[in-house]
Coordinates of C-alpha atoms and ligand atoms in Angstrom, one line a residue:
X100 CA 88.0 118.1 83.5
X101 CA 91.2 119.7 83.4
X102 CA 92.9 120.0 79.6
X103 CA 96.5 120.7 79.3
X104 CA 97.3 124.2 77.9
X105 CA 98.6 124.5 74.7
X106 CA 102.4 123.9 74.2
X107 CA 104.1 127.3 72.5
X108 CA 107.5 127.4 71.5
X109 CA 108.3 129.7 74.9
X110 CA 106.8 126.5 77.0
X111 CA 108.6 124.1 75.5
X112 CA 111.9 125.8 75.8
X113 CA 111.1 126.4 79.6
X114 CA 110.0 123.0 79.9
X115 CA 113.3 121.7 78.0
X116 CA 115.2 124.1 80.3
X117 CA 113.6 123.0 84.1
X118 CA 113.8 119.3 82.9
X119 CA 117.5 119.4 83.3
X120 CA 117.1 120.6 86.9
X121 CA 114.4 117.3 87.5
X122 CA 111.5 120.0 87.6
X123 CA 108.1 119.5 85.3
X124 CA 105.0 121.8 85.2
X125 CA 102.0 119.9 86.7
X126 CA 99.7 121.7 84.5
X127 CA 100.8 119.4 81.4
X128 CA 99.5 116.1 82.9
X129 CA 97.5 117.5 85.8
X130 CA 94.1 115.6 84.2
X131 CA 95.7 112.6 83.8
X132 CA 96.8 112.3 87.6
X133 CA 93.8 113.6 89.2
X134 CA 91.0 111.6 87.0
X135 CA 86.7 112.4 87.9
X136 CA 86.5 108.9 88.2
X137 CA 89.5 106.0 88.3
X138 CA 91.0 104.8 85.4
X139 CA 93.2 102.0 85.2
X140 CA 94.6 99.6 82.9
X141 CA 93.1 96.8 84.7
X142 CA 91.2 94.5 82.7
X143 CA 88.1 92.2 83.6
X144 CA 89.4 88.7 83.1
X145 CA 88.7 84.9 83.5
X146 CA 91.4 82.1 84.1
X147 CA 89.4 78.5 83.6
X148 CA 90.7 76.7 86.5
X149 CA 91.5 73.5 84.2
X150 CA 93.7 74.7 81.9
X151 CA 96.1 76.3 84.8
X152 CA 95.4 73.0 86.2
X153 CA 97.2 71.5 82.8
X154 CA 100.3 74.0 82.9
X155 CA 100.5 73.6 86.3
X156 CA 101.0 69.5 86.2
X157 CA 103.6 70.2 83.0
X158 CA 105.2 72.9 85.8
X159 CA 105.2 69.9 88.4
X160 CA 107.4 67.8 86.4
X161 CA 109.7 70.8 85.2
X162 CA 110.5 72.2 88.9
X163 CA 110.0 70.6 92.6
X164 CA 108.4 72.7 95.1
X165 CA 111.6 72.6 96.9
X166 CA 113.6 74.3 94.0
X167 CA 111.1 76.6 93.1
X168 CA 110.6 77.6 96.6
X169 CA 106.7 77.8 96.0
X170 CA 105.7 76.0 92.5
X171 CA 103.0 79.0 91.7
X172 CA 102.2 80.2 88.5
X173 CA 101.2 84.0 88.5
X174 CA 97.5 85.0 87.0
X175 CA 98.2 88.1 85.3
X176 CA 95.9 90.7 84.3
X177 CA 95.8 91.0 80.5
X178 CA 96.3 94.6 81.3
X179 CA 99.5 94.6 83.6
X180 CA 101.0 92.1 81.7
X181 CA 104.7 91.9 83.0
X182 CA 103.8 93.1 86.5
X183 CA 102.7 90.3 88.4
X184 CA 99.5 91.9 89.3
X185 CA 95.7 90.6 89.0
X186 CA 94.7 94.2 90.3
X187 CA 96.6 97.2 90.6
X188 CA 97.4 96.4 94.2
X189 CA 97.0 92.5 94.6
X190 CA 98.3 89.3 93.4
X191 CA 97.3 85.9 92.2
X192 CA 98.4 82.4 91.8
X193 CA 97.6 79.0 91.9
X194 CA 100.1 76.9 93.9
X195 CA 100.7 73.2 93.4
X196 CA 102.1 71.0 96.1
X197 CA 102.7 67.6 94.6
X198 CA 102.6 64.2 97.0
X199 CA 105.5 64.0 99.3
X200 CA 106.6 67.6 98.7
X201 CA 107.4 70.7 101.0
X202 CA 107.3 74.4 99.8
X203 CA 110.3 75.3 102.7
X204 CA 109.8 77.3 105.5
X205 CA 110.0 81.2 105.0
X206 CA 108.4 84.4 105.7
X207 CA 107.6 87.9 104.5
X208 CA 105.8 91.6 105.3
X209 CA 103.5 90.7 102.6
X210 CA 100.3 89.4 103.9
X211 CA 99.0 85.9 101.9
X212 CA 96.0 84.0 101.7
X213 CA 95.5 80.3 100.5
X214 CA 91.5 79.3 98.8
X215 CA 91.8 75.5 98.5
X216 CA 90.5 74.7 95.0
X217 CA 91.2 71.1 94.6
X218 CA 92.8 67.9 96.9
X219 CA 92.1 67.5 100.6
X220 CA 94.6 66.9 103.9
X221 CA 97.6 68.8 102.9
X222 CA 98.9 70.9 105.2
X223 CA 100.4 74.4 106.0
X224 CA 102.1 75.4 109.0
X225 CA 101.9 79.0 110.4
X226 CA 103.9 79.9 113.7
X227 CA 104.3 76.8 115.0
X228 CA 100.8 75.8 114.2
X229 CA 100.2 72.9 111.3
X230 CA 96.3 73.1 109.7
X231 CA 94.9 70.9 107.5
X232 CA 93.6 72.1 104.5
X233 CA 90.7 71.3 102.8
X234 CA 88.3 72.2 99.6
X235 CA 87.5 75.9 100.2
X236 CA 89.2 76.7 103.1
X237 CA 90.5 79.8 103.3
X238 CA 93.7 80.4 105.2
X239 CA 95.7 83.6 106.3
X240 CA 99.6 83.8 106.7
X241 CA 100.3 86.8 108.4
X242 CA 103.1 89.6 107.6
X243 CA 106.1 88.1 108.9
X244 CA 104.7 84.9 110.0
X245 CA 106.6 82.0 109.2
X246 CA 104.9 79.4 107.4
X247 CA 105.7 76.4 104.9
X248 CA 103.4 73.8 103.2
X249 CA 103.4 69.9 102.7
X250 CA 101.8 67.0 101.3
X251 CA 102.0 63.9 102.9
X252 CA 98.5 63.0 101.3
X253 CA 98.7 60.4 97.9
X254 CA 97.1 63.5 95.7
X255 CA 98.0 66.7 93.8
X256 CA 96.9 70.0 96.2
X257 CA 95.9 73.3 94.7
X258 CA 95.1 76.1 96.0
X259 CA 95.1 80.3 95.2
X260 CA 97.4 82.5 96.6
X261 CA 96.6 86.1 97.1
X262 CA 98.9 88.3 98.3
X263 CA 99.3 92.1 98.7
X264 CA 102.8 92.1 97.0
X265 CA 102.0 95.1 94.6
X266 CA 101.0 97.3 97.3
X267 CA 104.2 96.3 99.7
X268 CA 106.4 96.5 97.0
X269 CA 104.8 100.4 96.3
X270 CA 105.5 101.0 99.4
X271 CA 109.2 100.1 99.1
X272 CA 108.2 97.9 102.6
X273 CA 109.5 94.4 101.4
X274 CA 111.4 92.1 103.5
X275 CA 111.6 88.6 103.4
X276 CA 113.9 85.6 104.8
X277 CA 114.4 81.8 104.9
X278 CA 114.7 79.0 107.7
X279 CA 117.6 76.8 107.5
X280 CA 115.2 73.6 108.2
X281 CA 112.2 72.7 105.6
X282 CA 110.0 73.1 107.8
X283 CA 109.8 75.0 111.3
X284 CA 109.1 73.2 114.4
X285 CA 105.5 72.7 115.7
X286 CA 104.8 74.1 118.6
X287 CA 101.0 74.3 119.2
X288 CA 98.3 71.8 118.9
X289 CA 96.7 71.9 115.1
X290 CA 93.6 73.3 115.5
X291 CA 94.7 75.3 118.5
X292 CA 93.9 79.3 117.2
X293 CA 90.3 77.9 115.9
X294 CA 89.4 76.1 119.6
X295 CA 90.4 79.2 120.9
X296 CA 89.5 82.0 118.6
X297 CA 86.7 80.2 116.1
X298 CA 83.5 79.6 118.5
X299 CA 82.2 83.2 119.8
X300 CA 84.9 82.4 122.5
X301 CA 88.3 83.7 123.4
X302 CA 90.8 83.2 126.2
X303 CA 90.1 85.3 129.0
X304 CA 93.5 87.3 128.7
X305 CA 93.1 87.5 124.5
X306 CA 94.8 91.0 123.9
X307 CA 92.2 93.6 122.8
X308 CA 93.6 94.7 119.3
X309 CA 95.6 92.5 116.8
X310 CA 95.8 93.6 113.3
X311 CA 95.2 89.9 112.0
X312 CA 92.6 87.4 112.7
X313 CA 94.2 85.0 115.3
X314 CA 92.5 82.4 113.6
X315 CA 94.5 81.2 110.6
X316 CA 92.1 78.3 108.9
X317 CA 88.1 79.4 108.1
X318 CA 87.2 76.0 107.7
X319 CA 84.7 76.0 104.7
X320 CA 82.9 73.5 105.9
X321 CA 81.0 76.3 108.6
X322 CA 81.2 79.0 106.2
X323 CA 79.0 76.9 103.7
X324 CA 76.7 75.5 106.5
X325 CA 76.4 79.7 107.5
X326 CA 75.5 80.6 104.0
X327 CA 72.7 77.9 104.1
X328 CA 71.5 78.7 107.1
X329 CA 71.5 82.5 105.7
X330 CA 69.4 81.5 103.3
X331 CA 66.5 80.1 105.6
X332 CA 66.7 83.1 107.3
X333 CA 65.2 86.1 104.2
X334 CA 66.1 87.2 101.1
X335 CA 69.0 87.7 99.2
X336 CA 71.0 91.2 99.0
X337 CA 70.0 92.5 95.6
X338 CA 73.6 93.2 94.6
X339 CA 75.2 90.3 97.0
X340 CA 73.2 87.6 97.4
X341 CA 74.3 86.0 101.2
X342 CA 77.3 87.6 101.2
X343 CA 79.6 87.7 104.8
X344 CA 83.2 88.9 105.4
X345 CA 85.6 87.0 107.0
X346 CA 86.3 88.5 109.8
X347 CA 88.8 88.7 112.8
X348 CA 87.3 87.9 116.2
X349 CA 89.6 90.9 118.2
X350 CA 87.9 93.6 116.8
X351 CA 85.5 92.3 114.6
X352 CA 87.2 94.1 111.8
X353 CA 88.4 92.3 108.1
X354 CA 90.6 88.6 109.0
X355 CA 93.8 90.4 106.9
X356 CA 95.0 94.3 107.3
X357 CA 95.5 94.4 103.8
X358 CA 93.3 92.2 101.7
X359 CA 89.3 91.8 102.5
X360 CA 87.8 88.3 101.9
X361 CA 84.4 87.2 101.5
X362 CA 82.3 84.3 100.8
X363 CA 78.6 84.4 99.3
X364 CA 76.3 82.2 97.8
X365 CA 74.5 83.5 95.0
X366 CA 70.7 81.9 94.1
X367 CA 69.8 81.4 90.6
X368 CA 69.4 84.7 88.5
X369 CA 71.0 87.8 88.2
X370 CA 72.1 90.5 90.4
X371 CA 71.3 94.1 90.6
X372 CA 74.7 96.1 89.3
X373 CA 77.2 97.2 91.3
X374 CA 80.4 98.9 91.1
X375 CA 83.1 99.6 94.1
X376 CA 86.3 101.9 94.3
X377 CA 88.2 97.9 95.0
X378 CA 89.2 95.6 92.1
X379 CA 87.9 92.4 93.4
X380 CA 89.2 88.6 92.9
X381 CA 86.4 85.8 92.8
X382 CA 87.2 81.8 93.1
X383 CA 83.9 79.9 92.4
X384 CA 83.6 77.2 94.5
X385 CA 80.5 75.7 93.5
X386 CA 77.9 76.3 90.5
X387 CA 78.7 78.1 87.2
X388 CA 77.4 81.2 85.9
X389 CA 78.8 84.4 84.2
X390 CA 79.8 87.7 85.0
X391 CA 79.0 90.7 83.1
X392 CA 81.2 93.4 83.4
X393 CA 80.9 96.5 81.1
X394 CA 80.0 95.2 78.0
X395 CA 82.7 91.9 78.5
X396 CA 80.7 88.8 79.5
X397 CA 82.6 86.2 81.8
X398 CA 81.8 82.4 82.0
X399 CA 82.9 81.2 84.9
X400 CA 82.3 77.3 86.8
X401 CA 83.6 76.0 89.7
X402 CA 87.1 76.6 90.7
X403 CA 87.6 79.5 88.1
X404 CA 89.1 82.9 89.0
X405 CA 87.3 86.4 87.9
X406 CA 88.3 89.7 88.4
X407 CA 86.6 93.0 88.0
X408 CA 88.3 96.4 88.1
X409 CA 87.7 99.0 90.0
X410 CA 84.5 100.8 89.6
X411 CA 83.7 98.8 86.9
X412 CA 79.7 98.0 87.2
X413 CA 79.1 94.1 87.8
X414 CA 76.2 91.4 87.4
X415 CA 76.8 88.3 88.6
X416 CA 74.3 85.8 86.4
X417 CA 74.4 82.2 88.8
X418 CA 72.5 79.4 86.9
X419 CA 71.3 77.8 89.9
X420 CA 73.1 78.2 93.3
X421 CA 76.6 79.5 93.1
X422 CA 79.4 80.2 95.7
X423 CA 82.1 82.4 95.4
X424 CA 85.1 83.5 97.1
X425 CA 86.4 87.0 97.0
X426 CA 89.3 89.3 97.9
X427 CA 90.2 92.9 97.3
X428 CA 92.0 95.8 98.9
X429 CA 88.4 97.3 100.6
X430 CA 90.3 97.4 104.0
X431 CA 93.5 99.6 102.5
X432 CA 91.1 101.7 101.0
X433 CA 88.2 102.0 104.2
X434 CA 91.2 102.8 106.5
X435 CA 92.6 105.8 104.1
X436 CA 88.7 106.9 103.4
X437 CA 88.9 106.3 99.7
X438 CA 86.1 103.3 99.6
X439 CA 83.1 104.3 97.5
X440 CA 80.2 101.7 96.1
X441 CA 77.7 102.4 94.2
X442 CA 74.5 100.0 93.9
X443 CA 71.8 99.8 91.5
X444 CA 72.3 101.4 87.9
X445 CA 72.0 104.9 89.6
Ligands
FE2_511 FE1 105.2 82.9 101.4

């Protein structure tokens, strides 16, 4: 690995003397740029779902959803502190839409994703289209896409947000708007993009390429029933469990162009390590287990949130059956060839 040369008092001075002219020498930080294996201040982390849960029902009666635009508060990595950042390209929040509130119409390049962690029959509408959301659903709005969110249900609605906002906003590509009504008008049938998109069945004249899943609502209901039936069918992944990507019927490729998502159910026991090039989010749905990543151990139960850094190695411990969610940047990093895993201890 590349160690910067030693600083003489001729360096310096030529150093002192380019910096005026916005010129450094690469050799001085040359091995910090181009590491042997990535580094990053990204730290492995737990949030315990029910003590957001508390600051988020003090936050409901500090702000409306209406004021606050979206009511979120922002799970920050111990290590980015300050930078709204989970990972060093994604974001994370848990949202609360109280009864009889709307988060207003807008819409953005970034790319979000909604994992219902608590309440049932809220709604969120997405180009014209209102779903219904339920406990672990997971729901896309794409770049651009309008979309706002309501309760007209008697109970508090949670959910996680992800969001690619640190990689759009490192790509200086942010642009974002609002609607002068609340909510936009509804123009399609709810449930419309899953009849047409969700059964192994498309309309005849579906366009061939699409860089986002026409269907906006994974209903967890079927992914939870696929997992099952998974399960009657062999044995687990060593590293994975049953673990499937969401995926987006056009191509078969990941349901987002910027954030992957999976679902997996875990059986009791531990998995084999494993360590990937992409920082990845859980949500636990179901069960409770821990996480051991590096030496730091993670409890986690249902509806907590984990990360685990890039090519950190991971083993998932699941005391009896366990689901979890996950997201991560694997699609960014597949698409520019920089997606490595490694399995086993090897
Ligand atoms: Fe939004």
């Amino acid at each position: 690995m590349h160690q910067p040369p030693k600083e003489t008092p001729e360096r310096r001075a030529f150093y002192d003397r380019i910096d005026k002219k916005n010129l450094t020498p690469l050799w001085t930080v040359m091995g910090a740029l181009i590491t042997p294996e990535p580094r990053s201040n990204c730290r492995p982390a737990v949030w315990r779902f029910d003590e957001i849960r508390e600051a988020m029902v003090e936050a409901g009666g500090l702000i409306t959803a209406r004021e606050a635009e979206r009511r979120v508060l922002i799970l920050e990595n111990p290590g980015l502190r300050g930078e709204s950042k989970i990972t060093t390209s994604l974001y994370a929040g848990i949202q609360l839409v109280l009864p009889g509130e709307v988060a207003p119409a807008h819409r953005h390049t970034q790319s979000a994703l909604r994992f219902v962690l608590e309440g049932s029959g809220a709604f969120t509408a997405v180009s014209g289209e209102k779903t219904v959301m339920e406990f672990g659903d997971f729901v896309i709005t794409p770049p651009m896409a309008w979309h706002d969110h309501g309760n007209e249900t008697d109970a508090p609605m949670f959910w996680l947000d992800g969001l690619d906002i640190p990689l759009v906003s490192f790509l200086d590509a942010s642009f974002a708007e609002g609607m002068d009504e609340d909510q936009q008008p509804v123009t399609r049938m709810a449930g419309q993009s899953y009849a047409e998109f969700g059964h192994n069945l498309m309309p005849v004249d579906a366009p061939r390429s699409g860089h986002v899943s026409p269907i906006f609502n994974y209903p967890y209901a079927r992914s939870r029933e696929t997992l099952e039936a998974l399960r009657k069918g062999g044995a687990p992944d060593p590293c994975h469990g049953w673990k499937l990507r969401y995926t987006n019927p056009i191509d078969g490729g990941w349901a987002m162009p910027t954030i992957g998502t999976c679902i997996q159910l875990l059986p009791d026991g531990s998995t084999t390590p494993y360590r990937s090039t992409d920082a990845t989010v859980f949500a636990c749905a179901e069960g409770k287990g821990r996480s051991h990543v590096g030496d730091t151990v993670l409890e986690w139960g249902a509806r907590d949130v984990v990360v685990v850094p890039s090519w950190q190695p991971v083993v998932h411990e699941a005391d009896g059956d366990a689901v979890l969610f996950s997201y991560s940047d694997r699609p960014v990093q597949e698409k520019l060839g920089l997606w490595r895993e490694r399995r086993g201890n090897a």
